[in-house]
Amino acid sequence: MKEDLLHFVWRTKRFDLSDLKTTEGEEIQIQSFGEHNSHAGPDFFNAKIKIGDTLWAGNVEMHLKSSDWNKHNHSDDRAYDNVILHVVLEEDEPIFRKSGERIPALELKKRISEKLSKTYLKLLHNEYWIPCQHHFFEVSEMKRNIWLDRLLVERLESKTDIIHQRLEQNKQHWEETFYQFLARNFGVKVNNDAFEQLARATPLIHLSKHKNDLFQIEAMLFGQAGMLEEEFGDDYPNRLKKEYHFLKKKYKLEPIDKVNWKFMRLRPANFPTIRIAQFAQLIFQSAHLFSKILEAENVEALEKLFKIEASDYWKTHYTFDNESEEKPKKLGKTAIHLFIINTIAPFLFVYGRQKAETAFQDKALALLESLKPEKNSIIDGWKNLGVKPESAAQTQALLQLKNQYCNQKRCLECSVGATILK
């Protein structure tokens, strides 16, 4: 058994509540079970419990064995001074405060149903794709959908901290911060980190000074990507190289290492050279991009902003000096929708929260609701179980459920798992 089960039965009151007594025989009356604490410190705050003739207000700590209190050195931690009840599966030894006063203990070994324990252990130790896959559809569709709605918000909230941290680094410059995160998502997973390094090494303010000259924007980005250091046969990269040397000196730029970029196992349309050329085109035609995104009303308006095509050289190339069959290198709808899902929606959500304008948070959710479901291996797994998502909002929620709950066996914190156990 894990300590999480004690938290669950206490939080949901799923144990025998009759004739409660401490291990010393004092009567226990629980007026308030307290608030579950998922951070450091006692497990439940602000409980109200009458022990004997005294009503106590304070915290509750839980362990499988009472001796774990000493193993975790709680007696030396002032955060545990206000623990009024020690809830344990088994009291293997009495626990005392530094003052010598014994901490009242409630033992739950004989108060948790055997069926609940067995079901929990079965969920915990099976090797199914999700722990509850044979019971998932026993939970009502309404309850599952309510939980997925909450998980969607949780997934958006999980991206809040990193955006706030970057905003702090960028002195609350929303355009610069959005530019850096958008660049990362141009990397198509394999080159995410390299694209982010490129954006951070190439401040948006420098690119903005050349917003009317696509060639100079390309020169700066390809040069900063470390892709203009070699000798070329084609005129185009040689001109880029010459222009970059001028811009590098002007702005005192330092390029990233070309070794950061990966081409292996990528479709040519996703080569970093093509993505950088498309990114340059986006910067060229969309000054103050984040402001325009705030004004965009729907997916169609965003698709127009991102309707871009790499410059003419790339119609017949995927890499420098290697000519290929002519084909326009446009940014497709699938790629644009992924930008909306992974960058635009989270930014709108964070912006709305920070500015206390819920309309932007609502817009973020509405955008995800209006997009088709994503396609990836995790969503394929859900489909194999019989789950049929109807929008990107649901696929985002299912990704959160699989990655943050199912994979980590957090069944007790999951609404579906908790319902099954109940």
Coordinates of C-alpha atoms in Angstrom, one line a residue:
M1 CA 0.0 0.0 0.0
K2 CA 1.1 3.6 -0.6
E3 CA 0.5 6.6 1.7
D4 CA -1.6 8.1 -1.1
L5 CA -4.4 5.7 -0.2
L6 CA -4.6 7.1 3.3
H7 CA -4.9 10.6 1.8
F8 CA -7.7 9.4 -0.4
V9 CA -9.8 7.6 2.3
W10 CA -9.4 10.6 4.6
R11 CA -10.2 13.1 1.9
T12 CA -13.2 11.2 0.6
K13 CA -14.2 9.7 4.1
R14 CA -14.0 6.2 2.7
F15 CA -13.2 4.5 5.9
D16 CA -15.2 3.2 8.9
L17 CA -16.1 6.4 10.8
S18 CA -17.9 4.7 13.7
D19 CA -16.7 4.8 17.3
L20 CA -13.4 6.5 16.4
K21 CA -10.7 6.4 19.1
T22 CA -7.1 7.2 19.5
T23 CA -4.7 4.3 20.0
E24 CA -4.8 5.3 23.7
G25 CA -8.6 5.0 23.8
E26 CA -9.7 8.7 23.7
E27 CA -12.8 9.4 21.7
I28 CA -12.4 11.2 18.4
Q29 CA -15.0 13.5 16.8
I30 CA -14.0 15.0 13.4
Q31 CA -15.7 18.3 12.7
S32 CA -13.5 19.2 9.7
F33 CA -11.1 16.9 7.9
G34 CA -9.0 19.8 6.7
E35 CA -7.7 20.9 3.3
H36 CA -5.4 18.5 1.4
N37 CA -1.9 19.9 1.0
S38 CA 0.0 18.8 -2.1
H39 CA 3.2 20.7 -1.1
A40 CA 5.7 20.4 1.7
G41 CA 4.4 20.2 5.2
P42 CA 1.6 18.3 6.9
D43 CA -0.8 16.4 4.7
F44 CA -4.0 18.3 5.7
F45 CA -4.3 21.8 7.0
N46 CA -7.0 23.5 9.1
A47 CA -8.7 20.4 10.5
K48 CA -11.0 20.6 13.5
I49 CA -11.0 17.5 15.7
K50 CA -12.4 16.9 19.2
I51 CA -10.2 14.5 21.1
G52 CA -11.6 13.5 24.5
D53 CA -13.0 16.8 25.9
T54 CA -10.8 19.2 23.9
L55 CA -11.5 20.6 20.5
W56 CA -8.3 21.1 18.5
A57 CA -7.7 23.2 15.4
G58 CA -4.6 22.4 13.4
N59 CA -3.1 20.0 11.0
V60 CA -3.2 16.2 10.2
E61 CA -0.2 14.2 9.2
M62 CA -0.3 10.6 7.7
H63 CA 2.0 7.7 7.5
L64 CA 1.8 4.0 6.8
K65 CA 3.7 3.4 10.0
S66 CA 3.9 5.8 12.9
S67 CA 7.7 5.4 13.0
D68 CA 7.9 7.1 9.6
W69 CA 7.4 10.4 11.6
N70 CA 10.9 9.9 13.1
K71 CA 12.4 8.6 9.8
H72 CA 11.3 11.9 8.1
N73 CA 12.7 14.0 11.0
H74 CA 9.3 15.8 11.5
S75 CA 10.1 16.5 15.1
D76 CA 12.9 18.8 14.0
D77 CA 10.7 20.6 11.5
R78 CA 8.6 23.5 13.0
A79 CA 6.0 23.1 10.2
Y80 CA 4.8 20.0 12.0
D81 CA 4.5 21.6 15.5
N82 CA 0.7 22.1 15.0
V83 CA -0.1 18.5 14.1
I84 CA -3.2 17.6 16.2
L85 CA -3.7 14.0 14.9
H86 CA -1.3 11.4 13.4
V87 CA -3.3 9.2 11.1
V88 CA -1.5 5.9 10.4
L89 CA -2.2 2.6 8.9
E90 CA -0.4 1.0 11.8
E91 CA 1.1 2.4 15.0
D92 CA 4.3 0.5 15.4
E93 CA 5.6 2.9 18.1
P94 CA 4.2 6.0 19.9
I95 CA 5.4 9.4 18.7
F96 CA 6.2 12.3 20.9
R97 CA 6.8 16.0 20.4
K98 CA 10.1 17.6 21.5
S99 CA 8.2 18.7 24.6
G100 CA 7.7 15.1 25.5
E101 CA 3.9 15.3 24.8
R102 CA 2.5 12.2 22.9
I103 CA 0.9 13.0 19.6
P104 CA -2.6 11.4 19.4
A105 CA -2.8 8.7 16.7
L106 CA -5.7 7.2 14.8
E107 CA -5.0 3.7 13.3
L108 CA -6.9 2.8 10.1
K109 CA -5.6 -0.7 9.5
K110 CA -9.0 -2.3 10.3
R111 CA -11.1 0.6 9.0
I112 CA -10.3 0.5 5.3
S113 CA -12.4 -2.1 3.3
E114 CA -10.5 -5.0 1.9
K115 CA -12.2 -4.5 -1.5
L116 CA -11.0 -0.9 -1.8
S117 CA -7.5 -1.9 -0.9
K118 CA -7.5 -4.7 -3.5
T119 CA -8.9 -2.5 -6.2
Y120 CA -6.3 0.1 -5.5
L121 CA -3.5 -2.3 -5.6
K122 CA -4.8 -3.8 -8.9
L123 CA -4.8 -0.3 -10.5
L124 CA -1.3 0.4 -9.1
H125 CA 0.4 -2.7 -10.2
N126 CA -1.1 -3.7 -13.5
E127 CA 0.7 -3.0 -16.8
Y128 CA -2.2 -1.9 -19.0
W129 CA -1.9 1.1 -21.2
I130 CA -3.9 3.0 -18.6
P131 CA -4.4 1.4 -15.1
C132 CA -8.2 1.5 -15.3
Q133 CA -8.7 0.5 -18.9
H134 CA -11.1 -2.3 -18.1
H135 CA -13.2 0.0 -15.9
F136 CA -12.8 3.3 -17.7
F137 CA -16.3 3.2 -19.4
E138 CA -18.0 2.1 -16.1
V139 CA -17.6 5.8 -15.1
S140 CA -20.5 7.9 -16.6
E141 CA -19.8 10.0 -19.7
M142 CA -20.9 13.1 -17.9
K143 CA -18.3 12.6 -15.1
R144 CA -15.6 11.8 -17.6
N145 CA -16.3 14.9 -19.7
I146 CA -16.3 17.1 -16.6
W147 CA -12.9 15.7 -15.6
L148 CA -11.6 16.3 -19.2
D149 CA -12.8 19.9 -19.0
R150 CA -10.8 20.4 -15.8
L151 CA -7.7 18.6 -17.3
L152 CA -7.8 21.0 -20.3
V153 CA -7.6 24.0 -17.9
E154 CA -4.9 22.2 -15.9
R155 CA -2.8 21.6 -19.0
L156 CA -3.0 25.3 -19.9
E157 CA -2.2 26.3 -16.3
S158 CA 0.8 24.0 -16.4
K159 CA 2.4 26.2 -19.1
T160 CA 1.7 29.3 -17.1
D161 CA 4.8 29.2 -14.9
I162 CA 7.3 28.9 -17.6
I163 CA 5.7 31.7 -19.6
H164 CA 5.7 33.9 -16.5
Q165 CA 9.4 33.1 -15.9
R166 CA 10.3 34.1 -19.4
L167 CA 8.3 37.3 -19.2
E168 CA 10.3 38.2 -16.1
Q169 CA 13.5 37.6 -18.0
N170 CA 12.2 39.7 -20.9
K171 CA 11.1 42.5 -18.6
Q172 CA 7.4 41.8 -19.3
H173 CA 7.9 42.2 -23.1
W174 CA 5.0 40.1 -24.5
E175 CA 6.1 40.3 -28.1
E176 CA 9.6 39.1 -27.4
T177 CA 8.4 36.3 -25.2
F178 CA 5.8 35.1 -27.7
Y179 CA 8.4 35.3 -30.5
Q180 CA 10.7 33.0 -28.5
F181 CA 8.0 30.4 -27.7
L182 CA 6.7 30.5 -31.2
A183 CA 10.2 29.9 -32.5
R184 CA 10.5 26.8 -30.3
N185 CA 7.3 25.4 -31.8
F186 CA 8.7 25.9 -35.3
G187 CA 11.2 23.3 -34.4
V188 CA 8.9 20.3 -34.9
K189 CA 10.0 18.6 -31.7
V190 CA 13.4 17.4 -33.0
N191 CA 14.6 21.0 -33.3
N192 CA 12.6 22.7 -30.6
D193 CA 15.6 23.5 -28.4
A194 CA 17.7 24.7 -31.4
F195 CA 15.0 27.0 -32.5
E196 CA 14.6 28.4 -29.0
Q197 CA 18.3 29.0 -28.8
L198 CA 18.2 30.8 -32.2
A199 CA 15.4 33.1 -31.0
R200 CA 17.1 33.9 -27.7
A201 CA 20.4 34.6 -29.6
T202 CA 18.6 36.9 -32.0
P203 CA 16.5 39.5 -30.2
L204 CA 13.3 40.5 -31.9
I205 CA 14.3 44.2 -31.7
H206 CA 17.1 43.6 -34.2
L207 CA 14.9 41.8 -36.6
S208 CA 12.2 44.5 -36.3
K209 CA 14.7 47.1 -37.5
H210 CA 14.8 45.2 -40.8
K211 CA 11.0 44.4 -41.0
N212 CA 10.8 45.7 -44.5
D213 CA 13.7 43.6 -45.9
L214 CA 13.1 39.9 -46.1
F215 CA 16.6 39.2 -47.3
Q216 CA 18.2 40.9 -44.3
I217 CA 15.8 38.9 -41.9
E218 CA 16.8 35.7 -43.6
A219 CA 20.5 36.6 -43.4
M220 CA 20.3 37.3 -39.7
L221 CA 18.4 34.1 -38.9
F222 CA 20.4 31.7 -41.0
G223 CA 23.6 33.4 -39.8
Q224 CA 22.6 33.2 -36.2
A225 CA 21.6 29.5 -36.8
G226 CA 25.3 28.9 -37.6
M227 CA 24.4 27.8 -41.2
L228 CA 26.4 30.4 -43.1
E229 CA 29.9 29.4 -41.9
E230 CA 30.9 27.2 -44.9
E231 CA 31.7 27.8 -48.6
F232 CA 28.8 27.7 -51.0
G233 CA 28.3 27.2 -54.7
D234 CA 25.0 29.0 -55.1
D235 CA 24.7 32.8 -55.2
Y236 CA 21.9 33.1 -52.7
P237 CA 23.7 31.6 -49.6
N238 CA 26.8 33.5 -50.5
R239 CA 24.9 36.8 -50.5
L240 CA 23.2 35.8 -47.2
K241 CA 26.7 35.1 -45.8
K242 CA 28.0 38.6 -46.9
E243 CA 24.9 40.3 -45.5
Y244 CA 25.1 38.4 -42.2
H245 CA 28.8 39.4 -41.6
F246 CA 27.7 43.1 -41.8
L247 CA 24.7 42.5 -39.4
K248 CA 26.7 40.4 -37.0
K249 CA 29.3 43.2 -36.6
K250 CA 26.6 45.9 -36.4
Y251 CA 24.6 44.2 -33.6
K252 CA 27.5 42.3 -32.0
L253 CA 25.8 39.0 -32.5
E254 CA 27.0 35.5 -31.6
P255 CA 25.6 32.6 -33.6
I256 CA 24.7 29.2 -32.1
D257 CA 26.5 26.1 -33.1
K258 CA 25.3 24.5 -36.3
V259 CA 25.6 21.1 -34.7
N260 CA 22.5 21.8 -32.7
W261 CA 20.3 21.3 -35.8
K262 CA 19.1 17.8 -36.8
F263 CA 18.0 16.7 -40.2
M264 CA 17.9 12.9 -39.8
R265 CA 14.6 11.2 -39.8
L266 CA 12.7 14.4 -40.7
R267 CA 10.5 14.9 -43.8
P268 CA 12.3 17.4 -46.1
A269 CA 9.4 19.8 -45.6
N270 CA 10.3 19.9 -41.9
F271 CA 14.1 20.4 -42.4
P272 CA 15.3 23.3 -40.2
T273 CA 16.4 25.2 -43.3
I274 CA 12.8 25.3 -44.6
R275 CA 11.4 26.1 -41.2
I276 CA 13.9 29.0 -40.7
A277 CA 12.9 30.4 -44.1
Q278 CA 9.2 30.2 -43.2
F279 CA 9.9 31.8 -39.9
A280 CA 11.7 34.7 -41.6
Q281 CA 8.7 35.2 -43.9
L282 CA 6.4 35.3 -40.9
I283 CA 8.5 38.0 -39.2
F284 CA 8.7 39.9 -42.5
Q285 CA 4.9 40.0 -43.0
S286 CA 3.7 40.2 -39.4
A287 CA 5.1 43.1 -37.4
H288 CA 3.7 43.1 -33.8
L289 CA 2.5 39.6 -34.3
F290 CA 1.3 39.0 -30.7
S291 CA -0.9 42.2 -30.8
K292 CA -2.5 40.9 -34.0
I293 CA -3.1 37.6 -32.4
L294 CA -4.9 39.3 -29.5
E295 CA -7.2 41.0 -32.0
A296 CA -7.9 37.8 -34.1
E297 CA -11.4 36.6 -33.5
N298 CA -11.2 33.0 -34.6
V299 CA -9.2 30.2 -36.2
E300 CA -9.7 31.6 -39.7
A301 CA -8.2 34.9 -38.7
L302 CA -5.2 33.2 -37.3
E303 CA -4.8 31.0 -40.4
K304 CA -4.6 34.2 -42.5
L305 CA -1.8 35.6 -40.2
F306 CA 0.2 32.4 -40.7
K307 CA -0.4 31.9 -44.4
I308 CA 3.2 32.1 -45.4
E309 CA 5.6 30.6 -48.0
A310 CA 9.4 30.4 -47.9
S311 CA 11.2 32.7 -50.4
D312 CA 11.8 31.8 -54.0
Y313 CA 15.2 30.0 -53.6
W314 CA 13.5 27.4 -51.4
K315 CA 11.0 26.5 -54.1
T316 CA 13.8 24.4 -55.6
H317 CA 15.8 23.6 -52.5
Y318 CA 15.5 21.9 -49.1
T319 CA 19.1 22.7 -48.2
F320 CA 21.8 25.1 -49.5
D321 CA 23.4 24.1 -52.8
N322 CA 21.3 21.0 -53.3
E323 CA 18.6 21.6 -56.0
S324 CA 15.4 19.7 -55.9
E325 CA 12.1 19.4 -57.8
E326 CA 10.2 22.7 -57.7
K327 CA 7.7 22.8 -55.0
P328 CA 6.4 25.8 -52.9
K329 CA 7.3 25.5 -49.3
K330 CA 4.0 26.8 -47.7
L331 CA 3.1 26.4 -44.0
G332 CA 0.2 24.0 -44.0
K333 CA -3.0 24.1 -41.9
T334 CA -1.9 21.2 -39.7
A335 CA 1.3 23.1 -38.7
I336 CA -0.7 26.3 -38.1
H337 CA -3.2 24.5 -35.9
L338 CA -0.3 23.0 -33.9
F339 CA 0.9 26.6 -33.3
I340 CA -2.5 27.5 -32.1
I341 CA -2.7 24.6 -29.8
N342 CA 0.9 24.7 -28.4
T343 CA 1.7 28.4 -28.4
I344 CA -1.2 30.8 -29.1
A345 CA -3.9 29.2 -26.8
P346 CA -1.5 29.0 -23.8
F347 CA -0.4 32.6 -24.4
L348 CA -4.0 33.9 -24.6
F349 CA -4.8 32.0 -21.4
V350 CA -1.8 33.4 -19.5
Y351 CA -2.4 36.9 -20.9
G352 CA -6.1 36.8 -19.8
R353 CA -5.1 35.7 -16.3
Q354 CA -2.3 38.2 -15.8
K355 CA -4.4 41.1 -17.2
A356 CA -7.6 39.9 -15.4
E357 CA -9.5 39.8 -18.7
T358 CA -11.3 36.5 -18.8
A359 CA -12.3 37.1 -22.5
F360 CA -8.8 36.0 -23.5
Q361 CA -9.0 32.9 -21.5
D362 CA -12.4 32.1 -23.0
K363 CA -11.0 32.7 -26.4
A364 CA -8.1 30.2 -25.8
L365 CA -10.6 27.5 -24.8
A366 CA -12.9 28.4 -27.7
L367 CA -10.0 28.1 -30.2
L368 CA -9.2 24.6 -28.9
E369 CA -12.8 23.6 -29.0
S370 CA -13.1 24.7 -32.7
L371 CA -10.0 22.7 -33.9
K372 CA -10.1 19.1 -35.0
P373 CA -8.6 16.5 -32.8
E374 CA -4.8 16.1 -32.9
K375 CA -3.2 13.0 -34.3
N376 CA -0.4 11.4 -32.4
S377 CA 0.5 8.0 -30.8
I378 CA -1.1 8.9 -27.5
I379 CA -4.4 9.9 -29.1
D380 CA -4.2 6.7 -31.2
G381 CA -3.9 4.8 -27.9
W382 CA -7.1 6.4 -26.5
K383 CA -8.9 5.6 -29.8
N384 CA -7.8 2.0 -29.5
L385 CA -9.6 1.9 -26.1
G386 CA -12.8 3.3 -27.7
V387 CA -12.4 7.0 -26.7
K388 CA -13.3 9.3 -29.6
P389 CA -12.2 12.9 -29.1
E390 CA -14.1 15.5 -31.0
S391 CA -11.8 18.5 -30.7
A392 CA -8.3 19.6 -29.9
A393 CA -9.6 20.6 -26.5
Q394 CA -10.4 17.0 -25.8
T395 CA -7.1 15.7 -27.2
Q396 CA -5.2 18.2 -25.0
A397 CA -7.1 16.9 -22.0
L398 CA -6.4 13.3 -22.9
L399 CA -2.7 14.0 -23.2
Q400 CA -2.8 15.6 -19.8
L401 CA -4.6 12.6 -18.4
K402 CA -2.3 10.0 -19.9
N403 CA 1.0 11.8 -19.2
Q404 CA 0.3 13.3 -15.8
Y405 CA -2.1 10.8 -14.2
C406 CA -2.1 7.4 -15.9
N407 CA 1.6 7.1 -16.6
Q408 CA 2.3 8.2 -13.0
K409 CA -0.4 5.9 -11.5
R410 CA -2.1 8.9 -9.8
C411 CA -5.4 7.1 -9.8
L412 CA -6.4 8.5 -6.4
E413 CA -6.1 12.1 -7.7
C414 CA -8.0 11.3 -10.9
S415 CA -11.7 11.7 -11.0
V416 CA -12.1 8.5 -13.0
G417 CA -9.9 6.5 -10.7
A418 CA -11.5 7.9 -7.6
T419 CA -15.0 7.0 -8.9
I420 CA -13.9 3.4 -9.7
L421 CA -12.5 3.1 -6.2
K422 CA -15.7 4.5 -4.6

